[in-house]
Every structure is written in structure tokens, then in C-alpha cells.
Short mmCIF file of C-alpha atoms in Angstrom, two decimals:
data_model
loop_
_atom_site.label_atom_id
_atom_site.label_comp_id
_atom_site.label_asym_id
_atom_site.label_seq_id
_atom_site.Cartn_x
_atom_site.Cartn_y
_atom_site.Cartn_z
CA UNK A 20 60.35 -82.44 18.47
CA UNK A 21 61.97 -81.33 21.61
CA UNK A 22 61.13 -83.41 24.58
CA UNK A 23 63.16 -81.34 27.29
CA UNK A 24 63.97 -77.48 26.88
CA UNK A 25 65.81 -76.05 30.02
CA UNK A 26 67.17 -72.34 30.80
CA UNK A 27 70.64 -72.67 33.32
CA UNK A 28 71.14 -69.31 34.78
CA UNK A 29 75.14 -68.38 34.59
CA UNK A 30 75.96 -69.74 38.21
CA UNK A 31 74.67 -73.31 37.01
CA UNK A 32 71.20 -73.21 38.72
CA UNK A 33 67.93 -74.17 36.76
CA UNK A 34 66.00 -70.88 35.67
CA UNK A 35 63.72 -72.87 33.66
CA UNK A 36 62.96 -76.83 32.39
CA UNK A 37 60.11 -77.98 30.55
CA UNK A 38 59.62 -81.73 29.69
CA UNK A 39 57.13 -83.75 27.16
CA UNK A 40 56.18 -86.01 28.93
CA UNK A 41 56.05 -84.86 32.49
CA UNK A 42 56.49 -87.57 34.30
CA UNK A 43 60.12 -88.26 33.42
CA UNK A 44 61.24 -84.98 34.74
CA UNK A 45 63.70 -85.91 36.94
CA UNK A 46 65.44 -88.35 34.50
CA UNK A 47 65.81 -85.09 32.10
CA UNK A 48 66.69 -82.92 34.84
CA UNK A 49 70.09 -85.62 35.44
CA UNK A 50 70.37 -85.43 31.52
CA UNK A 51 70.71 -81.54 31.36
CA UNK A 52 72.81 -81.36 34.62
CA UNK A 53 75.68 -84.22 32.99
CA UNK A 54 75.35 -81.58 30.20
CA UNK A 55 76.61 -78.46 31.56
CA UNK A 56 80.35 -80.38 32.38
CA UNK A 57 80.49 -80.64 28.78
CA UNK A 58 79.12 -76.97 28.19
CA UNK A 59 81.84 -75.84 30.51
CA UNK A 60 84.63 -77.61 28.40
CA UNK A 61 83.45 -76.39 25.25
CA UNK A 62 83.30 -72.60 26.62
CA UNK A 63 86.82 -72.76 28.02
CA UNK A 64 88.36 -74.80 25.20
CA UNK A 65 87.49 -71.94 22.77
CA UNK A 66 89.13 -69.10 24.44
CA UNK A 67 92.85 -70.94 23.84
CA UNK A 68 92.38 -71.17 19.88
CA UNK A 69 91.79 -67.78 18.54
CA UNK A 70 91.08 -69.01 15.28
CA UNK A 71 88.03 -70.96 16.47
CA UNK A 72 84.47 -70.15 15.71
CA UNK A 73 83.26 -68.27 18.73
CA UNK A 74 80.01 -69.06 17.84
CA UNK A 75 76.71 -69.20 20.70
CA UNK A 76 75.58 -72.53 19.31
CA UNK A 77 77.86 -75.22 20.87
CA UNK A 78 76.02 -77.95 18.71
CA UNK A 79 75.66 -81.58 19.82
CA UNK A 80 76.74 -82.00 23.40
CA UNK A 81 76.68 -85.73 23.66
CA UNK A 82 74.09 -88.56 22.26
CA UNK A 83 72.68 -90.96 24.45
CA UNK A 84 71.27 -94.26 23.66
CA UNK A 85 67.55 -92.23 23.19
CA UNK A 86 68.27 -89.13 23.08
CA UNK A 87 70.30 -85.99 21.76
CA UNK A 88 71.47 -83.51 23.98
CA UNK A 89 72.37 -79.71 22.31
CA UNK A 90 73.66 -76.88 23.75
CA UNK A 91 74.09 -72.99 23.49
CA UNK A 92 75.44 -70.32 25.77
CA UNK A 93 74.32 -66.84 25.35
CA UNK A 94 77.14 -64.02 25.94
CA UNK A 95 75.92 -63.38 29.25
CA UNK A 96 76.85 -67.11 30.40
CA UNK A 97 73.21 -68.51 30.27
CA UNK A 98 72.93 -71.73 29.10
CA UNK A 99 70.19 -73.43 26.82
CA UNK A 100 69.91 -77.18 26.65
CA UNK A 101 67.46 -78.88 24.23
CA UNK A 102 66.95 -82.74 24.24
CA UNK A 103 65.38 -84.31 21.59
CA UNK A 104 64.88 -88.17 20.92
CA UNK A 105 67.28 -89.94 18.44
CA UNK A 106 64.73 -91.61 16.36
CA UNK A 107 63.62 -88.08 15.22
CA UNK A 108 65.75 -88.08 12.20
CA UNK A 109 64.23 -85.19 10.74
CA UNK A 110 65.82 -82.55 12.92
CA UNK A 111 68.90 -81.07 10.98
CA UNK A 112 71.54 -79.21 12.79
CA UNK A 113 69.82 -76.14 10.64
CA UNK A 114 66.50 -76.68 12.28
CA UNK A 115 68.17 -76.72 16.06
CA UNK A 116 69.96 -73.94 15.34
CA UNK A 117 66.83 -72.36 14.24
CA UNK A 118 64.84 -73.80 17.94
CA UNK A 119 67.82 -71.84 19.90
CA UNK A 120 67.32 -68.45 18.00
CA UNK A 121 63.95 -68.43 18.92
CA UNK A 122 64.51 -69.63 22.20
CA UNK A 123 66.95 -67.03 22.89
CA UNK A 124 64.79 -64.19 21.16
CA UNK A 125 62.07 -65.32 23.64
CA UNK A 126 64.27 -65.40 26.73
CA UNK A 127 65.70 -61.88 25.62
CA UNK A 128 62.25 -60.37 25.39
CA UNK A 129 61.59 -61.77 28.88
CA UNK A 130 64.28 -60.31 30.20
CA UNK A 131 63.37 -56.90 28.96
CA UNK A 132 60.14 -57.29 31.00
CA UNK A 133 60.65 -54.85 33.72
CA UNK A 134 58.49 -57.07 36.01
CA UNK A 135 60.63 -59.81 35.94
CA UNK A 136 63.81 -59.95 38.43
CA UNK A 137 67.00 -61.27 36.86
CA UNK A 138 68.18 -64.56 38.23
CA UNK A 139 64.64 -65.67 39.42
CA UNK A 140 62.84 -68.85 37.81
CA UNK A 141 61.03 -67.86 34.72
CA UNK A 142 57.22 -68.06 34.91
CA UNK A 143 56.50 -65.79 32.09
CA UNK A 144 53.48 -67.25 29.84
CA UNK A 145 54.56 -65.97 26.79
CA UNK A 146 57.83 -67.76 27.08
CA UNK A 147 56.34 -70.93 28.24
CA UNK A 148 54.16 -70.85 25.22
CA UNK A 149 57.55 -70.08 22.96
CA UNK A 150 58.94 -73.31 24.22
CA UNK A 151 55.55 -75.40 24.17
CA UNK A 152 55.35 -74.29 20.63
CA UNK A 153 58.69 -75.56 19.55
CA UNK A 154 57.77 -79.03 21.50
CA UNK A 155 54.48 -79.84 20.06
CA UNK A 156 55.79 -79.55 15.94
CA UNK A 157 54.90 -82.70 14.84
CA UNK B 10 65.96 -38.47 14.49
CA UNK B 11 62.87 -37.91 16.90
CA UNK B 12 63.07 -41.15 18.80
CA UNK B 13 66.61 -39.78 20.26
CA UNK B 14 65.35 -36.85 21.76
CA UNK B 15 62.42 -38.53 23.32
CA UNK B 16 64.98 -40.79 24.95
CA UNK B 17 66.64 -37.83 26.23
CA UNK B 18 63.57 -36.05 27.52
CA UNK B 19 62.35 -39.26 29.58
CA UNK B 20 65.85 -39.36 31.18
CA UNK B 21 65.70 -35.60 32.35
CA UNK B 22 62.25 -36.18 33.24
CA UNK B 23 63.06 -39.23 35.33
CA UNK B 24 65.63 -37.12 37.18
CA UNK B 25 63.33 -34.18 37.63
CA UNK B 26 60.43 -36.79 38.92
CA UNK B 27 63.03 -38.18 41.41
CA UNK B 28 64.17 -35.06 42.63
CA UNK B 29 60.50 -33.35 43.25
CA UNK B 30 59.10 -36.40 45.12
CA UNK B 31 62.19 -36.98 47.43
CA UNK B 32 61.84 -35.19 50.54
CA UNK B 33 64.82 -32.83 51.31
CA UNK B 34 66.86 -35.57 53.64
CA UNK B 35 66.33 -38.09 51.19
CA UNK B 36 67.86 -36.29 47.99
CA UNK B 37 71.03 -38.04 48.64
CA UNK B 38 69.66 -41.38 47.68
CA UNK B 39 68.32 -40.22 44.60
CA UNK B 40 71.79 -40.54 42.88
CA UNK B 41 71.79 -44.12 44.04
CA UNK B 42 68.33 -44.82 43.06
CA UNK B 43 69.26 -43.54 39.51
CA UNK B 44 72.22 -45.61 39.61
CA UNK B 45 70.58 -48.97 40.65
CA UNK B 46 67.77 -48.11 37.70
CA UNK B 47 70.38 -48.10 35.09
CA UNK B 48 71.85 -51.17 36.69
CA UNK B 49 68.61 -53.10 35.36
CA UNK B 50 68.41 -51.27 32.15
CA UNK B 51 71.91 -51.99 31.54
CA UNK B 52 71.30 -55.68 32.04
CA UNK B 53 68.56 -55.82 30.00
CA UNK B 54 70.18 -53.95 27.10
CA UNK B 55 73.50 -55.86 27.19
CA UNK B 56 71.23 -59.44 26.80
CA UNK B 57 69.61 -57.95 23.81
CA UNK B 58 72.49 -55.99 22.43
CA UNK B 59 74.82 -59.33 22.39
CA UNK B 60 72.50 -61.71 20.99
CA UNK B 61 73.75 -61.71 17.52
CA UNK B 62 77.65 -61.14 18.10
CA UNK B 63 79.92 -63.90 18.69
CA UNK B 64 81.64 -64.95 21.56
CA UNK B 65 84.10 -62.07 23.83
CA UNK B 66 87.72 -63.53 23.56
CA UNK B 67 88.58 -61.29 26.68
CA UNK B 68 87.96 -58.25 29.12
CA UNK B 69 89.13 -55.91 26.12
CA UNK B 70 87.14 -57.54 23.86
CA UNK B 71 84.06 -56.94 26.09
CA UNK B 72 84.97 -53.21 26.70
CA UNK B 73 85.37 -52.90 23.09
CA UNK B 74 81.89 -53.82 22.74
CA UNK B 75 80.37 -51.32 25.14
CA UNK B 76 82.44 -48.39 23.57
CA UNK B 77 81.02 -49.36 19.92
CA UNK B 78 78.01 -51.30 19.76
CA UNK B 79 76.43 -50.55 23.38
CA UNK B 80 77.29 -46.86 22.89
CA UNK B 81 76.17 -46.60 19.38
CA UNK B 82 72.69 -48.36 20.47
CA UNK B 83 72.08 -45.92 23.29
CA UNK B 84 73.92 -42.51 22.46
CA UNK B 85 73.79 -42.88 18.42
CA UNK B 86 77.61 -42.20 18.87
CA UNK B 87 80.94 -44.23 19.62
CA UNK B 88 83.18 -43.54 22.85
CA UNK B 89 85.61 -41.23 21.42
CA UNK B 90 88.83 -42.55 23.32
CA UNK B 91 89.35 -45.86 25.59
CA UNK B 92 92.40 -46.35 27.85
CA UNK B 93 93.43 -48.75 29.90
CA UNK B 94 96.26 -49.55 32.20
CA UNK B 95 95.99 -53.28 31.47
CA UNK B 96 95.66 -53.91 35.21
CA UNK B 97 91.56 -53.81 35.58
CA UNK B 98 91.25 -49.95 34.91
CA UNK B 99 89.36 -48.60 31.97
CA UNK B 100 88.93 -45.10 30.91
CA UNK B 101 86.27 -44.03 28.65
CA UNK B 102 86.42 -40.36 27.38
CA UNK B 103 83.29 -39.15 25.27
CA UNK B 104 83.94 -35.81 24.19
CA UNK B 105 80.03 -34.92 23.70
CA UNK B 106 77.93 -36.99 26.07
CA UNK B 107 74.56 -36.84 25.05
CA UNK B 108 73.06 -36.48 28.26
CA UNK B 109 75.09 -32.98 28.86
CA UNK B 110 74.60 -31.75 25.49
CA UNK B 111 71.86 -29.79 26.56
CA UNK B 112 73.18 -27.98 29.33
CA UNK B 113 75.34 -24.94 28.85
CA UNK B 114 78.85 -25.87 28.05
CA UNK B 115 81.42 -24.48 30.63
CA UNK B 116 81.45 -24.75 34.54
CA UNK B 117 78.41 -23.04 35.11
CA UNK B 118 76.35 -26.35 35.77
CA UNK B 119 79.01 -28.46 37.24
CA UNK B 120 76.83 -29.08 40.38
CA UNK B 121 74.20 -30.31 38.43
CA UNK B 122 76.51 -32.91 36.55
CA UNK B 123 76.53 -36.09 38.87
CA UNK B 124 72.76 -36.87 38.70
CA UNK B 125 72.57 -36.50 35.12
CA UNK B 126 75.52 -39.35 34.96
CA UNK B 127 74.05 -41.68 37.73
CA UNK B 128 72.16 -43.36 35.16
CA UNK B 129 74.64 -43.82 32.59
CA UNK B 130 77.34 -45.33 34.87
CA UNK B 131 74.32 -47.98 36.52
CA UNK B 132 73.93 -48.89 32.81
CA UNK B 133 77.58 -49.41 32.29
CA UNK B 134 77.72 -51.30 35.28
CA UNK B 135 74.81 -53.38 34.70
CA UNK B 136 75.57 -54.18 31.48
CA UNK B 137 79.01 -55.25 32.22
CA UNK B 138 77.99 -57.25 35.23
CA UNK B 139 75.78 -59.03 33.22
CA UNK B 140 78.41 -60.31 30.65
CA UNK B 141 80.39 -61.42 33.89
CA UNK B 142 82.73 -58.36 34.99
CA UNK B 143 82.02 -56.98 38.60
CA UNK B 144 83.11 -53.21 38.46
CA UNK B 145 82.78 -49.79 39.84
CA UNK B 146 81.83 -47.23 37.43
CA UNK B 147 82.59 -43.41 38.19
CA UNK B 148 81.83 -40.61 36.07
CA UNK B 149 84.03 -37.39 35.62
CA UNK B 150 83.36 -34.20 34.01
CA UNK B 151 85.91 -31.04 33.47
CA UNK B 152 83.95 -29.52 31.26
CA UNK B 153 80.72 -29.74 29.65
CA UNK B 154 79.68 -31.53 27.53
CA UNK B 155 83.12 -33.94 27.47
CA UNK B 156 82.71 -36.81 30.14
CA UNK B 157 85.36 -39.16 31.29
CA UNK B 158 83.87 -42.91 32.85
CA UNK B 159 86.36 -44.61 34.90
CA UNK B 160 85.53 -48.44 35.26
CA UNK B 161 87.43 -50.00 38.01
CA UNK B 162 87.35 -54.12 37.40
CA UNK B 163 86.78 -56.01 41.10
CA UNK B 164 88.77 -58.78 40.92
CA UNK B 165 88.13 -61.45 43.46
#
């Protein structure tokens, strides 16, 4: 399903990034990095229109030729970015929403672990498995 | 009902454990230790409690969340009064603060109040800092079990 999943801290440095296949990781790092500007733009525009839907899910950030990039920002300004292949047409908005919800739940559970220091890179195996399950459902 | 009592006991035991194990000279550090414990807890809790709520508009919106949802989840009641001077100072008044209800009301045990309020102060500070607001939180007790938390926002 997803080819890349990334978690970005509120100060905009990566906490976690996972790609499949792994040999293209640098390219995805760029893709995710580029998406942060779009995320920033979307959040700041929300404040001005009060009648806007203030949802955590930001929807499609931008499409490229091969990939579609989706974004999600928690109330604590932690960003989740999911990259899927454009050729994968079976993925609808609802599925993406579900993936983000799952990712958010996983992140919250991971943060509540007392052995994790907020702001550190994510090394939790449980979180890793959650992400992997989202990437390998084909 | 029972789970709420367990939380109160855990909090009391945490304080007494810290004070019991600390040396005489170190006892001043216990307050800051409790505060930093609360900070970490507040960080986690704010992440969990805001999971399904919509994005906060502004600072006041965040404060309302603390007074309603956060307070309700932690202390099973809401803050009784929220006041602000619109210049970065918020005062949260709780007329029957949970951690003080087991202490006899009046002024007899005033000296013991700071150690029972350090953890809650840290918790508020942690929650707000995770939500992007840096602040200093102080507590004030005039008569048990009423309590006022003053939140001073730190602007850069």
C-alpha cells in the first residue's frame, strides 16, 4: 500500500521514516521534506477562515508523476506524511484516513511509553510493526 | 468509581516515597522532581486526549480544552472558573481540587499544600508545552480544598 511513512517532530526534524523498497530512501526523504512546506501552508491558512473544517487530516498535499503525498498534523504539531504510488487506484480517501488514524493511535501509544523521551527518534518495535502492516497489505 | 481513588492513592504514595527516600538537605529538590514527573505525564496525556478533537483555533481554545476535557479526564470534574487578562495570564480556579479533598479543610495543613500541587502544576505545564504554549504554572491555596492555578505564558 504505502511506499513511505514519515513522522516529523513539531520543530520539523524527522523522528521516523520508513520506506519500501529501502534502496530509494533518499528520494523519499526529499519528497517528505518538500511536503512540509505544503503542510505549513495548510495549517496557517486554517486560522484565517473560522468556518473552515479544523480537521487533523490535511488530505492530498501534492501529486507527482509516480506518487501521491498525503499529510496529517496532530494537535501537538507532529506531522505524519504517507506516500503512496499513483498507480494504486484502490486507495480512496477513506482508506488513507484510516491509515492515518492507525498511525496516530500507534504514535500515541508509543509516546505514552515511559521509556521514550519525547523528541527522540522512534525506535519502538511495536510502532515499527504498525507501520509495516500499513505498507504490506496487498 | 474505584479507579479514581487508586489515582489519588498513587499520587499520595508518590509524594511520601519521594520525601521518605530523600535526605534532609535534598528535600527542597522533591518539589522540582514532582514537577518534572508531572511534566512528562502531562505531555503524554495531552497527546492522547487531543487525538480526536479538532484543531485548536488559538490560545484561549487550548485553555478551554485544559479546563474542560483535560480536567474532566484527570480529576473527573471541570475547572470552576477560568479568568484571563488577555495578556498571557490565565487563572484556573478549582473550588474542590481532588488532591486536596482528603486533607482537612481550613488552614491547618497549609504547609503541606506545595508538595501536593507540584505534580498537577507540572502536568498543566507539560500538556501546554506539548500543545505549543510555553508557560510557567504556579498554584495558590487560600483555604483547602479550593485552589488557584496561575498560568503565565512565556512569549519570545
